[in-house]
Amino acid sequence: RWRADGRALRKLPVHVGLVVTEEEPSYADMASLVVWCMAVGISYVSVYDHNGIFKRNNARLMDEILKQQQELLGLDCSKYSVEFANQDKTDQVLNCQSTLKVLSPEDGKADIVKAAQNFCQLVAQQQRTHSDLDVTMLDNLLSSTNGFPDPDLVLKFGPVDSTLGFLPWHIRLTEIISLPSHLNISYEDFFSALHHYAACEQRWGK
């Protein structure tokens, strides 16, 4: 069913950000969301909460994702590719053609500050000039999303009307859909959000 649902959509996001603004994140519910993303064919998934709880406890989240993969999808190839921002990449087999990053606030504004410092250092060393700084250059200097495209879609969970620091540089063209909570979220709610994204017309600032 999941594959058919993914194919039925007029357009499917390449990169989905799952942003939790609630104080009590649920590992099981977040794992379900990640596995559903994998199942419908989304290539890149970012998980973010403003307290960095998922990132600090990434092993627990990964265990839950593996469990959900086996329960929901019955996959016999149960390994997956996981990359934690600003940490060493775990060397695992890519599964469902999806890659996951677990992010925290340090991967947002702090990463932009670090990129700016690195560029200033290059200018001071006369390896770059100030006129070299453009969008592409800054993208290349940002470490937290190295190898990841900008998010096409952010699913924001919780009552807070803000993304609370989630990749501020990368979401300037991102469609943001708010959902009341990630707690006990159903697949129907998730797919309804994807359907809403597929139907929206993005004018790219025009």
PDB file of N, CA, C and O in Angstrom, residues 135-161:
ATOM      1  N   VAL A 135      25.289  32.193  -2.506  1.00  0.00           N
ATOM      2  CA  VAL A 135      24.441  31.135  -1.961  1.00  0.00           C
ATOM      3  C   VAL A 135      25.131  29.774  -2.042  1.00  0.00           C
ATOM      4  O   VAL A 135      25.136  28.998  -1.078  1.00  0.00           O
ATOM      5  N   THR A 136      25.722  29.482  -3.187  1.00  0.00           N
ATOM      6  CA  THR A 136      26.372  28.178  -3.377  1.00  0.00           C
ATOM      7  C   THR A 136      27.535  27.998  -2.419  1.00  0.00           C
ATOM      8  O   THR A 136      27.717  26.932  -1.821  1.00  0.00           O
ATOM      9  N   MET A 137      28.336  29.054  -2.261  1.00  0.00           N
ATOM     10  CA  MET A 137      29.480  28.995  -1.349  1.00  0.00           C
ATOM     11  C   MET A 137      29.032  28.727   0.077  1.00  0.00           C
ATOM     12  O   MET A 137      29.587  27.871   0.776  1.00  0.00           O
ATOM     13  N   LEU A 138      27.994  29.437   0.538  1.00  0.00           N
ATOM     14  CA  LEU A 138      27.521  29.229   1.903  1.00  0.00           C
ATOM     15  C   LEU A 138      26.957  27.821   2.064  1.00  0.00           C
ATOM     16  O   LEU A 138      27.197  27.161   3.081  1.00  0.00           O
ATOM     17  N   ASP A 139      26.216  27.346   1.076  1.00  0.00           N
ATOM     18  CA  ASP A 139      25.706  25.972   1.119  1.00  0.00           C
ATOM     19  C   ASP A 139      26.840  24.976   1.321  1.00  0.00           C
ATOM     20  O   ASP A 139      26.732  24.033   2.106  1.00  0.00           O
ATOM     21  N   ASN A 140      27.937  25.188   0.602  1.00  0.00           N
ATOM     22  CA  ASN A 140      29.075  24.270   0.689  1.00  0.00           C
ATOM     23  C   ASN A 140      29.772  24.340   2.041  1.00  0.00           C
ATOM     24  O   ASN A 140      30.366  23.355   2.492  1.00  0.00           O
ATOM     25  N   LEU A 141      29.713  25.493   2.692  1.00  0.00           N
ATOM     26  CA  LEU A 141      30.377  25.662   3.984  1.00  0.00           C
ATOM     27  C   LEU A 141      29.561  25.103   5.144  1.00  0.00           C
ATOM     28  O   LEU A 141      30.095  24.847   6.217  1.00  0.00           O
ATOM     29  N   LEU A 142      28.267  24.922   4.938  1.00  0.00           N
ATOM     30  CA  LEU A 142      27.411  24.410   6.010  1.00  0.00           C
ATOM     31  C   LEU A 142      27.599  22.907   6.143  1.00  0.00           C
ATOM     32  O   LEU A 142      27.368  22.154   5.204  1.00  0.00           O
ATOM     33  N   SER A 143      27.987  22.468   7.326  1.00  0.00           N
ATOM     34  CA  SER A 143      28.312  21.052   7.526  1.00  0.00           C
ATOM     35  C   SER A 143      27.107  20.200   7.865  1.00  0.00           C
ATOM     36  O   SER A 143      27.065  19.011   7.563  1.00  0.00           O
ATOM     37  N   SER A 144      26.083  20.798   8.513  1.00  0.00           N
ATOM     38  CA  SER A 144      24.994  19.985   9.043  1.00  0.00           C
ATOM     39  C   SER A 144      24.160  19.319   7.968  1.00  0.00           C
ATOM     40  O   SER A 144      23.539  18.284   8.205  1.00  0.00           O
ATOM     41  N   THR A 145      24.123  19.906   6.761  1.00  0.00           N
ATOM     42  CA  THR A 145      23.317  19.303   5.694  1.00  0.00           C
ATOM     43  C   THR A 145      24.179  18.897   4.506  1.00  0.00           C
ATOM     44  O   THR A 145      23.693  18.786   3.389  1.00  0.00           O
ATOM     45  N   ASN A 146      25.439  18.658   4.746  1.00  0.00           N
ATOM     46  CA  ASN A 146      26.340  18.249   3.670  1.00  0.00           C
ATOM     47  C   ASN A 146      25.807  16.982   2.998  1.00  0.00           C
ATOM     48  O   ASN A 146      25.585  15.965   3.639  1.00  0.00           O
ATOM     49  N   GLY A 147      25.583  17.060   1.687  1.00  0.00           N
ATOM     50  CA  GLY A 147      25.071  15.903   0.954  1.00  0.00           C
ATOM     51  C   GLY A 147      23.560  15.809   0.942  1.00  0.00           C
ATOM     52  O   GLY A 147      22.997  14.936   0.292  1.00  0.00           O
ATOM     53  N   PHE A 148      22.886  16.700   1.663  1.00  0.00           N
ATOM     54  CA  PHE A 148      21.425  16.710   1.712  1.00  0.00           C
ATOM     55  C   PHE A 148      20.888  17.889   0.906  1.00  0.00           C
ATOM     56  O   PHE A 148      21.383  19.002   1.035  1.00  0.00           O
ATOM     57  N   PRO A 149      19.849  17.680   0.091  1.00  0.00           N
ATOM     58  CA  PRO A 149      19.194  18.823  -0.550  1.00  0.00           C
ATOM     59  C   PRO A 149      18.375  19.604   0.485  1.00  0.00           C
ATOM     60  O   PRO A 149      18.102  19.103   1.577  1.00  0.00           O
ATOM     61  N   ASP A 150      17.993  20.827   0.145  1.00  0.00           N
ATOM     62  CA  ASP A 150      17.117  21.592   1.031  1.00  0.00           C
ATOM     63  C   ASP A 150      15.783  20.860   1.181  1.00  0.00           C
ATOM     64  O   ASP A 150      15.320  20.203   0.244  1.00  0.00           O
ATOM     65  N   PRO A 151      15.126  20.978   2.334  1.00  0.00           N
ATOM     66  CA  PRO A 151      13.834  20.298   2.516  1.00  0.00           C
ATOM     67  C   PRO A 151      12.769  20.860   1.573  1.00  0.00           C
ATOM     68  O   PRO A 151      12.635  22.075   1.437  1.00  0.00           O
ATOM     69  N   ASP A 152      12.035  19.982   0.911  1.00  0.00           N
ATOM     70  CA  ASP A 152      10.879  20.402   0.110  1.00  0.00           C
ATOM     71  C   ASP A 152       9.679  20.639   1.020  1.00  0.00           C
ATOM     72  O   ASP A 152       8.830  21.477   0.739  1.00  0.00           O
ATOM     73  N   LEU A 153       9.610  19.838   2.085  1.00  0.00           N
ATOM     74  CA  LEU A 153       8.451  19.848   2.969  1.00  0.00           C
ATOM     75  C   LEU A 153       8.901  19.706   4.416  1.00  0.00           C
ATOM     76  O   LEU A 153       9.758  18.876   4.721  1.00  0.00           O
ATOM     77  N   VAL A 154       8.336  20.521   5.286  1.00  0.00           N
ATOM     78  CA  VAL A 154       8.517  20.360   6.730  1.00  0.00           C
ATOM     79  C   VAL A 154       7.151  20.056   7.341  1.00  0.00           C
ATOM     80  O   VAL A 154       6.187  20.789   7.114  1.00  0.00           O
ATOM     81  N   LEU A 155       7.085  18.954   8.081  1.00  0.00           N
ATOM     82  CA  LEU A 155       5.914  18.645   8.879  1.00  0.00           C
ATOM     83  C   LEU A 155       6.221  19.076  10.302  1.00  0.00           C
ATOM     84  O   LEU A 155       7.114  18.510  10.945  1.00  0.00           O
ATOM     85  N   LYS A 156       5.521  20.115  10.772  1.00  0.00           N
ATOM     86  CA  LYS A 156       5.770  20.668  12.109  1.00  0.00           C
ATOM     87  C   LYS A 156       4.672  20.178  13.051  1.00  0.00           C
ATOM     88  O   LYS A 156       3.489  20.344  12.783  1.00  0.00           O
ATOM     89  N   PHE A 157       5.096  19.585  14.139  1.00  0.00           N
ATOM     90  CA  PHE A 157       4.153  19.003  15.099  1.00  0.00           C
ATOM     91  C   PHE A 157       4.138  19.816  16.384  1.00  0.00           C
ATOM     92  O   PHE A 157       5.181  20.116  16.953  1.00  0.00           O
ATOM     93  N   GLY A 158       2.931  20.148  16.855  1.00  0.00           N
ATOM     94  CA  GLY A 158       2.805  20.840  18.125  1.00  0.00           C
ATOM     95  C   GLY A 158       2.139  22.198  17.993  1.00  0.00           C
ATOM     96  O   GLY A 158       1.920  22.708  16.891  1.00  0.00           O
ATOM     97  N   PRO A 159       1.827  22.815  19.121  1.00  0.00           N
ATOM     98  CA  PRO A 159       1.064  24.070  19.124  1.00  0.00           C
ATOM     99  C   PRO A 159       1.892  25.315  18.851  1.00  0.00           C
ATOM    100  O   PRO A 159       1.336  26.389  18.634  1.00  0.00           O
ATOM    101  N   VAL A 160       3.206  25.210  18.868  1.00  0.00           N
ATOM    102  CA  VAL A 160       4.060  26.389  18.693  1.00  0.00           C
ATOM    103  C   VAL A 160       4.087  26.791  17.220  1.00  0.00           C
ATOM    104  O   VAL A 160       4.351  25.960  16.346  1.00  0.00           O
ATOM    105  N   ASP A 161       3.830  28.076  16.953  1.00  0.00           N
ATOM    106  CA  ASP A 161       3.778  28.560  15.574  1.00  0.00           C
ATOM    107  C   ASP A 161       5.164  28.977  15.097  1.00  0.00           C
ATOM    108  O   ASP A 161       5.375  30.119  14.699  1.00  0.00           O
TER     109      ASP A 161
END
